XYZ file of C-alpha atoms in Angstrom:
663
model
C 24.043 -13.227 -11.258
C 24.094 -16.208 -8.765
C 24.434 -19.421 -9.924
C 22.844 -23.226 -8.708
C 25.950 -24.519 -6.432
C 27.403 -22.914 -3.382
C 30.023 -24.292 -0.942
C 28.826 -25.602 2.229
C 30.560 -23.039 4.232
C 28.601 -19.452 3.566
C 31.449 -17.784 4.352
C 33.680 -18.721 1.784
C 34.126 -15.844 -0.927
C 34.741 -17.490 -3.953
C 33.259 -20.779 -5.659
C 34.458 -22.961 -8.136
C 31.788 -21.598 -10.484
C 33.666 -18.218 -10.441
C 30.839 -16.704 -7.732
C 32.759 -14.284 -5.566
C 30.895 -12.726 -2.591
C 30.302 -9.002 -2.887
C 30.807 -6.430 -0.519
C 27.927 -4.322 0.164
C 28.292 -0.474 0.756
C 25.627 0.358 3.480
C 25.798 4.014 2.875
C 25.478 3.797 -1.054
C 22.707 1.273 -0.845
C 20.816 3.229 1.577
C 21.044 6.278 -0.970
C 19.791 4.041 -3.504
C 16.443 3.092 -1.306
C 15.885 6.455 -0.286
C 16.027 7.831 -3.426
C 15.516 11.540 -4.449
C 14.351 12.248 -1.196
C 17.575 11.384 1.058
C 17.114 14.736 2.990
C 13.633 14.124 3.895
C 14.096 10.976 4.799
C 17.018 12.075 7.137
C 15.320 14.855 8.546
C 12.323 11.976 9.466
C 14.858 9.673 10.939
C 16.334 12.207 12.935
C 12.791 13.325 14.434
C 11.825 9.548 15.082
C 15.212 9.250 16.971
C 14.404 12.425 19.234
C 10.897 11.000 20.134
C 11.727 7.563 20.386
C 10.202 7.772 23.948
C 6.893 7.473 22.463
C 7.596 3.794 21.654
C 7.653 3.260 25.628
C 5.191 5.929 26.381
C 2.450 3.571 24.116
C 2.770 0.878 27.005
C 3.207 2.735 30.297
C 0.456 5.671 29.793
C -3.165 5.336 30.158
C -5.469 5.593 27.313
C -6.199 9.383 27.499
C -2.898 10.245 28.570
C -1.393 8.440 25.376
C -3.533 10.175 23.194
C -2.608 13.424 24.287
C 1.098 12.516 23.947
C 0.334 11.513 20.575
C -1.244 14.698 19.551
C 1.678 16.821 21.123
C 4.253 14.581 19.241
C 2.119 15.146 15.801
C 1.901 19.197 16.690
C 5.656 18.985 17.727
C 6.736 17.138 14.032
C 4.534 19.388 12.187
C 7.118 22.445 13.581
C 9.708 20.726 11.532
C 8.019 20.945 8.438
C 8.110 17.266 7.602
C 4.154 16.930 7.851
C 3.512 19.723 5.642
C 5.612 19.246 2.761
C 2.828 18.173 0.401
C 0.810 21.741 0.807
C 1.538 24.706 -0.926
C 4.293 27.138 -0.022
C 1.869 30.184 0.367
C 0.521 28.312 3.320
C 3.366 27.103 5.064
C 4.037 24.001 2.993
C 6.734 22.623 1.250
C 5.243 22.585 -2.316
C 6.498 18.878 -2.875
C 4.160 15.914 -3.038
C 6.487 13.315 -3.925
C 8.529 14.495 -0.620
C 5.741 14.277 1.667
C 5.125 10.864 0.528
C 8.553 10.067 1.324
C 8.077 11.721 4.890
C 5.079 9.874 5.669
C 6.635 6.375 4.781
C 9.772 7.084 6.805
C 7.445 7.810 9.696
C 6.040 4.450 9.887
C 9.483 3.199 10.894
C 8.578 4.781 14.533
C 5.369 4.847 16.382
C 2.420 3.984 14.304
C -0.123 5.829 15.954
C 1.833 8.926 15.645
C 1.999 7.743 12.124
C -1.978 7.172 11.699
C -2.419 10.487 13.485
C -0.217 12.584 11.147
C -1.806 10.971 7.978
C -5.739 11.815 9.646
C -4.457 15.365 10.209
C -2.513 15.968 7.225
C -3.656 13.405 4.427
C -6.937 12.943 4.907
C -8.431 15.887 6.311
C -5.763 18.342 5.094
C -5.540 16.813 1.994
C -9.560 16.611 1.471
C -9.760 20.447 1.748
C -6.763 20.658 -0.529
C -7.466 18.645 -3.212
C -11.402 18.795 -2.962
C -11.455 22.293 -2.166
C -11.153 25.967 -3.715
C -9.145 29.154 -2.578
C -12.186 30.315 -0.530
C -11.434 26.765 1.805
C -7.623 27.022 1.414
C -7.371 30.673 2.784
C -9.562 29.917 5.605
C -7.970 26.351 6.748
C -4.735 25.425 5.339
C -2.340 27.647 7.364
C -3.780 26.432 10.433
C -4.047 22.796 9.579
C -0.308 22.716 8.206
C 0.936 23.946 11.807
C -1.872 21.401 13.747
C -3.491 24.736 15.242
C -6.545 23.191 13.788
C -7.397 19.611 14.351
C -9.709 17.861 12.274
C -11.147 14.333 10.638
C -12.305 12.725 7.458
C -15.703 11.379 7.723
C -16.494 9.100 5.090
C -17.104 5.423 6.393
C -20.134 4.823 7.910
C -20.989 1.919 9.976
C -23.597 0.420 7.515
C -22.049 0.935 4.189
C -18.167 0.540 4.605
C -16.424 0.210 1.292
C -19.635 0.957 -0.350
C -19.050 4.998 -0.381
C -21.750 5.555 -2.941
C -24.629 4.152 -1.171
C -23.635 6.704 2.249
C -26.973 7.144 4.104
C -25.529 10.668 5.238
C -27.604 13.322 3.459
C -26.836 16.957 2.612
C -29.874 18.914 1.887
C -29.878 22.707 0.365
C -32.148 25.262 2.063
C -32.126 28.032 -0.779
C -33.990 30.513 1.677
C -31.155 30.098 4.554
C -28.417 29.544 2.011
C -27.211 26.819 4.233
C -26.639 22.771 3.922
C -28.509 20.664 6.559
C -26.835 17.635 7.071
C -28.645 14.381 8.588
C -27.829 10.980 9.347
C -31.049 9.119 8.362
C -30.567 5.876 10.287
C -28.191 4.829 13.211
C -26.470 2.735 10.768
C -25.466 5.799 8.725
C -23.689 7.057 11.425
C -19.805 7.652 10.552
C -17.620 5.147 12.264
C -14.048 4.549 13.084
C -13.267 8.508 12.384
C -10.015 9.438 13.682
C -9.470 12.518 15.730
C -13.117 12.558 15.961
C -13.506 11.638 19.834
C -11.396 14.077 21.226
C -9.339 16.184 19.150
C -11.057 17.392 15.729
C -13.048 20.651 15.650
C -14.074 20.261 11.784
C -14.817 17.396 9.761
C -14.626 16.741 6.140
C -18.220 15.020 5.661
C -19.107 13.025 3.027
C -22.724 12.605 1.746
C -25.701 12.284 -0.425
C -26.553 15.860 -1.997
C -30.113 16.830 -2.492
C -30.831 20.475 -4.235
C -34.379 21.118 -4.771
C -35.528 17.558 -4.248
C -32.934 16.072 -6.744
C -29.972 13.814 -5.843
C -26.672 14.690 -7.140
C -24.490 11.884 -5.322
C -21.885 11.946 -2.638
C -19.959 15.307 -2.071
C -17.734 16.547 0.662
C -18.725 19.309 3.186
C -16.932 20.856 6.218
C -18.636 20.634 9.211
C -18.100 21.894 12.580
C -18.281 19.025 15.377
C -16.853 20.770 18.269
C -16.363 24.057 19.701
C -13.835 24.363 22.893
C -14.013 20.807 23.640
C -18.125 20.459 23.693
C -19.767 19.016 20.514
C -21.658 21.471 18.527
C -25.428 21.558 18.369
C -26.874 18.880 16.868
C -23.592 16.470 16.673
C -23.575 13.209 18.810
C -20.061 11.891 19.065
C -19.282 8.877 20.668
C -15.660 7.198 21.403
C -14.724 4.114 19.769
C -12.967 3.116 22.834
C -9.876 0.430 22.863
C -9.126 -1.142 19.982
C -6.742 -3.691 18.705
C -4.269 -1.521 18.226
C -3.398 2.199 17.343
C -4.958 3.446 20.677
C -3.150 6.744 20.760
C -5.287 7.666 17.966
C -8.927 9.153 18.966
C -11.084 7.377 16.577
C -15.076 7.943 17.114
C -18.620 7.969 15.788
C -20.284 11.027 14.537
C -24.465 11.523 13.914
C -25.585 14.311 12.865
C -29.271 15.734 13.311
C -30.293 19.085 11.460
C -26.683 20.517 11.393
C -26.704 23.603 9.068
C -23.731 24.921 7.350
C -23.282 27.746 5.295
C -23.287 27.381 1.450
C -19.750 27.927 1.250
C -19.060 24.749 3.300
C -19.524 22.847 0.040
C -15.921 21.654 -1.119
C -16.459 22.766 -4.646
C -13.554 21.709 -6.812
C -15.520 19.759 -8.976
C -19.342 21.013 -8.427
C -21.240 23.796 -6.659
C -24.557 25.142 -5.667
C -25.718 28.582 -6.475
C -27.100 30.741 -3.900
C -30.593 30.497 -5.719
C -30.272 26.633 -5.556
C -29.120 25.692 -8.702
C -26.613 22.954 -9.072
C -23.446 23.176 -11.533
C -20.987 21.076 -12.520
C -18.577 20.543 -15.203
C -18.670 16.741 -14.888
C -22.075 15.670 -15.988
C -22.223 12.195 -14.871
C -22.607 11.561 -11.011
C -20.709 8.139 -11.118
C -17.787 10.080 -12.906
C -18.231 13.107 -10.607
C -17.634 10.470 -7.686
C -15.062 8.601 -9.074
C -13.120 11.876 -10.015
C -13.555 12.829 -6.645
C -12.317 9.659 -5.199
C -9.259 9.857 -7.478
C -7.968 13.111 -6.143
C -7.648 11.268 -3.132
C -5.518 8.402 -3.834
C -2.574 9.848 -1.963
C -3.868 8.405 1.282
C -3.947 4.446 -0.525
C -0.378 5.233 -1.617
C 0.627 6.227 2.294
C -0.911 3.249 3.516
C 0.734 0.739 1.236
C 4.272 2.549 1.737
C 3.697 2.600 5.853
C 3.007 -1.010 5.492
C 6.181 -1.731 3.712
C 8.235 0.261 6.120
C 6.595 -1.513 9.262
C 8.235 -4.875 7.473
C 11.243 -3.263 7.567
C 11.495 -2.723 11.370
C 10.325 -6.558 11.666
C 12.864 -8.102 9.243
C 15.663 -5.677 10.522
C 14.933 -6.737 14.285
C 14.304 -10.340 13.416
C 17.771 -10.644 11.063
C 19.585 -9.083 13.772
C 18.465 -11.422 16.350
C 19.394 -14.278 14.245
C 22.701 -13.071 13.974
C 23.465 -12.951 17.456
C 21.371 -15.814 19.112
C 22.919 -19.152 19.312
C 21.074 -22.598 19.513
C 22.074 -26.119 19.871
C 25.839 -27.497 18.561
C 24.806 -27.948 15.117
C 28.664 -27.891 13.244
C 30.625 -27.359 16.340
C 31.129 -28.956 19.798
C 32.604 -25.518 21.173
C 29.689 -23.500 20.403
C 26.348 -23.628 19.203
C 25.254 -22.414 15.873
C 23.862 -19.185 14.814
C 20.077 -18.890 14.195
C 21.064 -17.095 10.885
C 23.251 -20.198 9.855
C 20.315 -22.458 9.771
C 19.054 -23.106 6.151
C 15.581 -23.156 7.380
C 16.036 -19.733 9.049
C 17.081 -18.394 5.915
C 13.952 -19.904 4.138
C 12.107 -18.075 6.771
C 13.384 -14.605 6.579
C 15.270 -14.031 3.182
C 12.296 -14.660 0.806
C 10.943 -11.789 3.069
C 13.811 -9.530 2.957
C 14.078 -9.789 -0.815
C 9.852 -9.123 -1.029
C 10.427 -6.012 1.238
C 13.219 -4.875 -1.372
C 10.977 -5.421 -4.187
C 7.661 -3.734 -2.771
C 10.117 -0.828 -2.249
C 11.250 -0.047 -5.343
C 7.542 -0.714 -6.412
C 6.310 1.686 -4.060
C 8.909 4.228 -5.552
C 7.295 3.645 -8.978
C 3.686 4.676 -7.493
C 5.020 7.558 -5.347
C 6.709 9.146 -8.281
C 3.292 8.531 -10.636
C 1.275 10.565 -7.804
C 4.102 13.372 -7.742
C 4.131 13.412 -11.594
C 0.202 13.828 -12.024
C -0.734 15.704 -8.858
C 2.199 18.258 -9.784
C 0.555 18.772 -13.113
C 3.807 16.940 -15.017
C 1.214 14.657 -16.263
C -2.360 15.381 -16.920
C -3.901 13.011 -18.713
C -6.945 10.913 -17.936
C -5.833 7.584 -19.014
C -2.817 7.960 -16.614
C -4.735 9.071 -13.556
C -7.017 5.714 -14.169
C -3.806 3.778 -14.079
C -2.098 5.206 -11.356
C -5.338 4.440 -9.231
C -5.410 1.000 -10.485
C -1.360 0.594 -9.509
C -2.083 2.411 -6.129
C -4.580 -0.111 -4.940
C -2.415 -2.836 -6.101
C 0.442 -1.889 -4.397
C -1.215 -0.792 -1.271
C -3.014 -4.430 -0.887
C 0.432 -6.283 -1.297
C 2.721 -4.030 0.414
C -0.049 -4.444 3.518
C -0.500 -7.826 3.063
C 2.976 -7.963 3.343
C 3.533 -6.324 6.415
C 1.079 -8.715 8.310
C 2.798 -11.988 7.082
C 6.234 -10.302 7.938
C 5.806 -9.339 11.227
C 4.239 -12.604 12.193
C 7.118 -14.517 11.036
C 9.547 -12.284 12.624
C 7.930 -12.668 15.924
C 7.654 -16.456 15.679
C 11.666 -15.932 14.347
C 12.498 -14.426 17.553
C 10.642 -16.975 19.541
C 9.780 -15.588 23.156
C 11.914 -12.443 23.046
C 9.663 -11.534 19.949
C 6.479 -11.659 22.323
C 7.933 -9.257 24.832
C 6.242 -5.555 24.241
C 9.756 -3.955 24.444
C 10.863 -5.848 21.549
C 8.553 -4.069 19.167
C 6.370 -6.829 17.730
C 3.322 -6.289 19.901
C 2.918 -3.038 18.749
C 3.791 -3.699 14.943
C 1.480 -6.730 14.912
C -1.259 -4.724 16.847
C -1.082 -1.505 14.849
C -0.733 -2.857 11.448
C -3.520 -5.095 11.278
C -5.559 -2.894 10.371
C -3.747 -1.449 7.013
C -5.277 -4.292 5.333
C -8.406 -2.564 5.618
C -8.484 0.951 5.862
C -8.202 2.975 2.736
C -9.837 0.250 0.864
C -10.484 -3.205 1.930
C -7.644 -5.174 0.041
C -9.417 -7.729 -1.672
C -12.034 -4.585 -2.811
C -8.978 -3.033 -4.069
C -7.565 -5.920 -6.081
C -11.311 -5.641 -7.600
C -10.331 -2.456 -8.674
C -6.929 -3.545 -10.370
C -8.942 -6.397 -12.342
C -11.817 -3.785 -13.537
C -9.076 -1.426 -15.085
C -7.147 -4.587 -16.813
C -10.699 -5.966 -18.127
C -11.759 -2.662 -19.176
C -8.559 -1.180 -20.724
C -9.301 1.944 -18.405
C -11.814 2.708 -20.783
C -13.632 6.084 -21.195
C -16.627 4.797 -19.323
C -14.303 3.261 -16.670
C -15.595 5.625 -13.759
C -19.573 4.575 -14.918
C -18.897 0.974 -14.085
C -19.625 -0.815 -10.550
C -18.264 -4.310 -10.791
C -21.562 -5.391 -12.541
C -21.330 -2.868 -15.333
C -17.750 -4.481 -16.028
C -19.385 -8.023 -16.603
C -21.663 -6.197 -19.025
C -18.874 -4.414 -20.875
C -16.674 -7.345 -20.825
C -19.590 -9.751 -22.584
C -20.416 -6.933 -24.871
C -16.792 -6.137 -25.913
C -15.998 -9.619 -26.869
C -13.228 -12.187 -25.470
C -11.384 -11.918 -28.723
C -10.899 -8.306 -27.933
C -9.596 -8.356 -24.413
C -7.223 -10.899 -25.728
C -5.680 -9.307 -28.763
C -5.218 -6.318 -26.065
C -3.391 -8.155 -23.594
C -1.440 -10.197 -26.210
C -2.220 -13.689 -25.054
C -2.306 -14.946 -28.495
C 1.038 -13.909 -29.192
C 2.601 -14.970 -26.145
C 4.135 -18.125 -27.057
C 5.584 -16.478 -30.245
C 7.394 -13.794 -27.743
C 8.650 -16.716 -25.577
C 10.377 -17.895 -28.211
C 11.916 -14.812 -29.252
C 13.320 -14.511 -26.182
C 14.055 -17.917 -24.583
C 15.786 -20.790 -26.443
C 14.066 -24.214 -27.109
C 10.429 -25.070 -28.548
C 7.377 -24.540 -27.219
C 7.698 -27.745 -25.476
C 10.727 -27.233 -23.942
C 11.487 -23.669 -24.031
C 11.459 -23.458 -19.728
C 14.058 -26.211 -19.258
C 16.681 -24.566 -21.714
C 16.222 -20.882 -19.954
C 18.244 -19.753 -17.065
C 16.455 -19.745 -13.926
C 18.081 -16.300 -13.177
C 17.643 -14.913 -16.354
C 14.949 -11.912 -15.604
C 13.525 -12.439 -19.222
C 12.539 -16.213 -18.001
C 11.384 -14.612 -14.438
C 9.519 -12.148 -16.098
C 7.623 -14.102 -18.900
C 6.495 -16.817 -16.536
C 4.794 -14.088 -14.472
C 3.691 -12.334 -17.870
C 2.184 -15.789 -18.987
C 0.250 -16.244 -15.920
C -0.965 -12.568 -15.824
C -2.259 -12.914 -19.344
C -3.380 -16.287 -19.319
C -5.489 -15.404 -16.161
C -6.875 -12.572 -17.217
C -8.451 -13.761 -20.509
C -9.858 -17.127 -18.771
C -11.313 -14.650 -16.584
C -13.069 -12.416 -19.416
C -14.049 -15.966 -20.850
C -15.872 -17.186 -17.840
C -17.774 -13.857 -17.828
C -18.715 -13.789 -20.954
C -19.649 -17.443 -20.887
C -22.121 -16.432 -17.809
C -23.902 -13.562 -19.643
C -24.143 -15.769 -22.734
C -25.843 -18.323 -20.325
C -28.370 -15.398 -19.480
C -27.403 -15.549 -15.907
C -27.335 -12.208 -13.634
C -24.514 -10.017 -13.797
C -24.031 -10.025 -9.973
C -24.478 -13.963 -10.095
C -21.707 -13.871 -12.904
C -19.246 -11.661 -10.712
C -19.859 -13.620 -7.635
C -19.218 -16.983 -9.519
C -15.816 -15.442 -10.957
C -14.799 -13.156 -8.422
C -12.070 -15.122 -7.428
C -10.513 -15.360 -10.919
C -10.999 -11.834 -11.352
C -9.220 -11.130 -7.791
C -6.448 -13.771 -9.268
C -5.998 -11.828 -12.167
C -5.164 -8.495 -10.698
C -2.807 -10.075 -7.917
C -0.831 -11.858 -10.850
C -0.600 -8.350 -12.460
C 0.445 -6.580 -9.703
C 3.342 -9.555 -8.943
C 4.491 -8.708 -12.366
C 4.660 -5.117 -12.055
C 6.424 -5.389 -8.388
C 9.336 -8.016 -10.346
C 9.806 -5.310 -13.175
C 10.004 -2.465 -10.643
C 12.803 -4.651 -9.257
C 14.608 -5.704 -12.200
C 14.696 -2.119 -13.695
C 16.226 -0.773 -10.471
C 18.936 -3.593 -10.449
C 19.932 -3.578 -14.395
C 19.950 0.244 -14.105
C 23.064 -0.190 -11.701
C 26.595 -0.286 -12.757
C 28.375 -3.338 -13.224
C 29.776 -4.252 -9.359
C 29.331 -5.472 -6.034
C 26.438 -3.411 -5.669
C 24.239 -4.975 -8.564
C 25.171 -8.282 -7.460
C 23.665 -8.136 -4.291
C 20.841 -6.455 -5.597
C 20.572 -9.064 -7.890
C 20.825 -11.975 -5.166
C 17.753 -10.268 -3.874
C 15.983 -9.807 -7.046
C 16.424 -13.346 -8.227
C 15.118 -14.919 -4.588
C 12.249 -13.081 -4.945
C 11.301 -13.481 -8.644
C 11.912 -17.274 -7.916
C 10.203 -17.690 -4.605
C 6.936 -16.063 -6.655
C 7.341 -18.730 -8.705
C 7.857 -21.384 -6.304
C 4.851 -20.148 -4.205
C 2.409 -20.586 -7.418
C 4.245 -23.960 -8.707
C 1.183 -25.802 -8.931
C -0.772 -23.560 -11.272
C 2.437 -23.298 -13.528
C 2.509 -27.074 -13.742
C -1.305 -27.377 -14.427
C -0.804 -24.908 -17.478
C 2.363 -26.484 -18.739
C 4.897 -24.098 -17.774
C 6.846 -26.028 -14.958
C 8.198 -29.559 -15.098
C 8.368 -31.260 -11.883
C 12.259 -31.428 -12.659
C 12.129 -27.263 -12.978
C 10.198 -27.051 -9.954
C 12.606 -28.978 -7.735
C 15.672 -26.970 -9.706
C 14.060 -23.746 -8.628
C 13.806 -24.689 -4.886
C 17.376 -25.707 -4.741
C 18.134 -22.465 -6.321
C 16.258 -20.753 -3.450
C 18.316 -22.453 -1.146
C 21.516 -21.445 -2.964
C 20.641 -18.014 -3.094
C 19.732 -18.106 0.885
C 23.056 -19.315 1.556
C 24.927 -16.408 -0.916
C 22.626 -13.962 0.784
C 23.601 -14.929 4.514
C 27.150 -13.191 4.682
C 25.410 -9.996 3.474
C 22.272 -10.566 5.510
C 23.593 -7.486 7.966
C 24.140 -5.239 5.469
C 20.986 -5.377 3.814
C 19.298 -4.688 6.422
C 20.991 -1.733 7.736
C 20.897 -0.523 4.338
C 16.817 -0.552 4.888
C 17.800 2.519 7.297
C 15.434 1.951 10.492
C 17.050 4.026 13.080
C 18.563 2.099 15.984
C 16.181 3.730 18.438
C 13.221 2.443 16.608
C 14.381 -1.224 16.640
C 14.381 -0.347 20.279
C 15.272 -4.146 21.305
C 18.873 -4.145 23.008
C 18.700 -7.954 23.446
C 17.695 -8.888 20.439
C 19.407 -6.446 18.065
C 22.550 -5.809 20.083
C 24.104 -2.157 21.093
C 24.580 0.812 18.893
C 27.482 0.316 16.567
């Protein structure tokens, strides 16, 4: 791996310490990133290039016209088979869930209104009918959904409840005499809001509502409800257009209210519960809470897709900014004859290369989550604990991936100066269209609470039964020592001694900064220390007789911090594993540079915490910062190849003045 010293001239191939600049095989590295679905990703790239004009259409067409254009592109892409890969072959799909995730992620390299329209139609609406429905629903709807002939929407979110889905105000009451459900919006705040496909194109909606049978409530269930016929709202359905948004204006988001809307008994998506004609509620899952979380768990693919989309949008931004910095010159820094390339400035490297490294890291972390989704939903793995762990990891990866997109796009826009502010250079759309990624499919901070809940309860058998206040009680009753025993905090220092040289006071001084064992041990220490600390604070609050809600509120930042530390460790583990699996050679050296840069930047960004807890001295902290600068200089000659390997089609960059002509 890389070492501390580098020559002043970043183009020198060999250093006195033996470091030799590797040669990146762009095609091979792209294949590594594409993974098992190389062909699928290439198909999507070709389709994106074929419809590249939609990027310009977003700026030149009127609001209504562009919505129709996005719909047309969505249906056209459906005809290629790329949007139906996750549906059963019997209904015209590809029967490969992993392929569908790869296709969706890659689609995020293009116009994001098209991406979200595809996600609403095939992921949310179609996915809900596939995962929550049974054969009667599949036979009636799936074939037309796969082709785009039947457009629909996913009506979960309400104005007044947002992430608190269990408290939805829409009610579905069973009328046994008519054998129908009556869908009712109980208040204006219970109206469904921000619903994609609702304002113009949707004919059906999967509506989530509180089910009441014979005067008894059974919690949230999903129903297939007609909302529009021949372009006109159905009786009892009120539809409003959400209007112009911050971005994604090719998607027709709208609001829905229901007043006495009747649907047949068979409209209930009955995979996990049903109502007999006579009005008897039946479910193999006894607990309303467990049934609710089981229902939401089947929809985890949407969350995974949003995380992957954010990471891929970041690829577009970092590719444009890096290519621009390889062309744009500013100031005569080292020569009187010509100005210096932006990317030769150390600060510019510091701005872009850590983001490039983190993009690679999150790509490989997303790859792990996508593989788990494929295994679980394809039936390869069918363990309840594995599903809970997937839900947690998917939530955390989505949060980190979409936060990364927001940060990367902003920094890359700034790095392109005034040119980055021009709409034709994509940053305007990237910023506007991805901003909502941090809050849809779950607000990121709420999702990180889900991660922490899994860690603190060890995905216990009562996991689904617990809200955050139940988690507080569980932790207090379980006992902090049990949590510490499980997380291994009490064994951590012994493990450190086994892995790294030196005594307990100086172990970090003797370990190599570029040793992945050192890097991972630092992140494990932070994770486990924060987790045990959060558990102690939760128990202390309960022991003092405080209300569980107040206890949670006071410790909430610590709880979310623990989750963040956990996810950072998982991301680095995925990157290290991918790097170490490569054979010795230039590709491994190049990827190791990025892996080391990512790891040390994570440590540097939280240096104060590591110092506070005795894991980092001032001298060691300075050495890490020097090493980061060294790694940036070593990555500099490889930067063009490293962004080319991300595989963003040239037509999707759209910024000829910034990125240059096609090679």
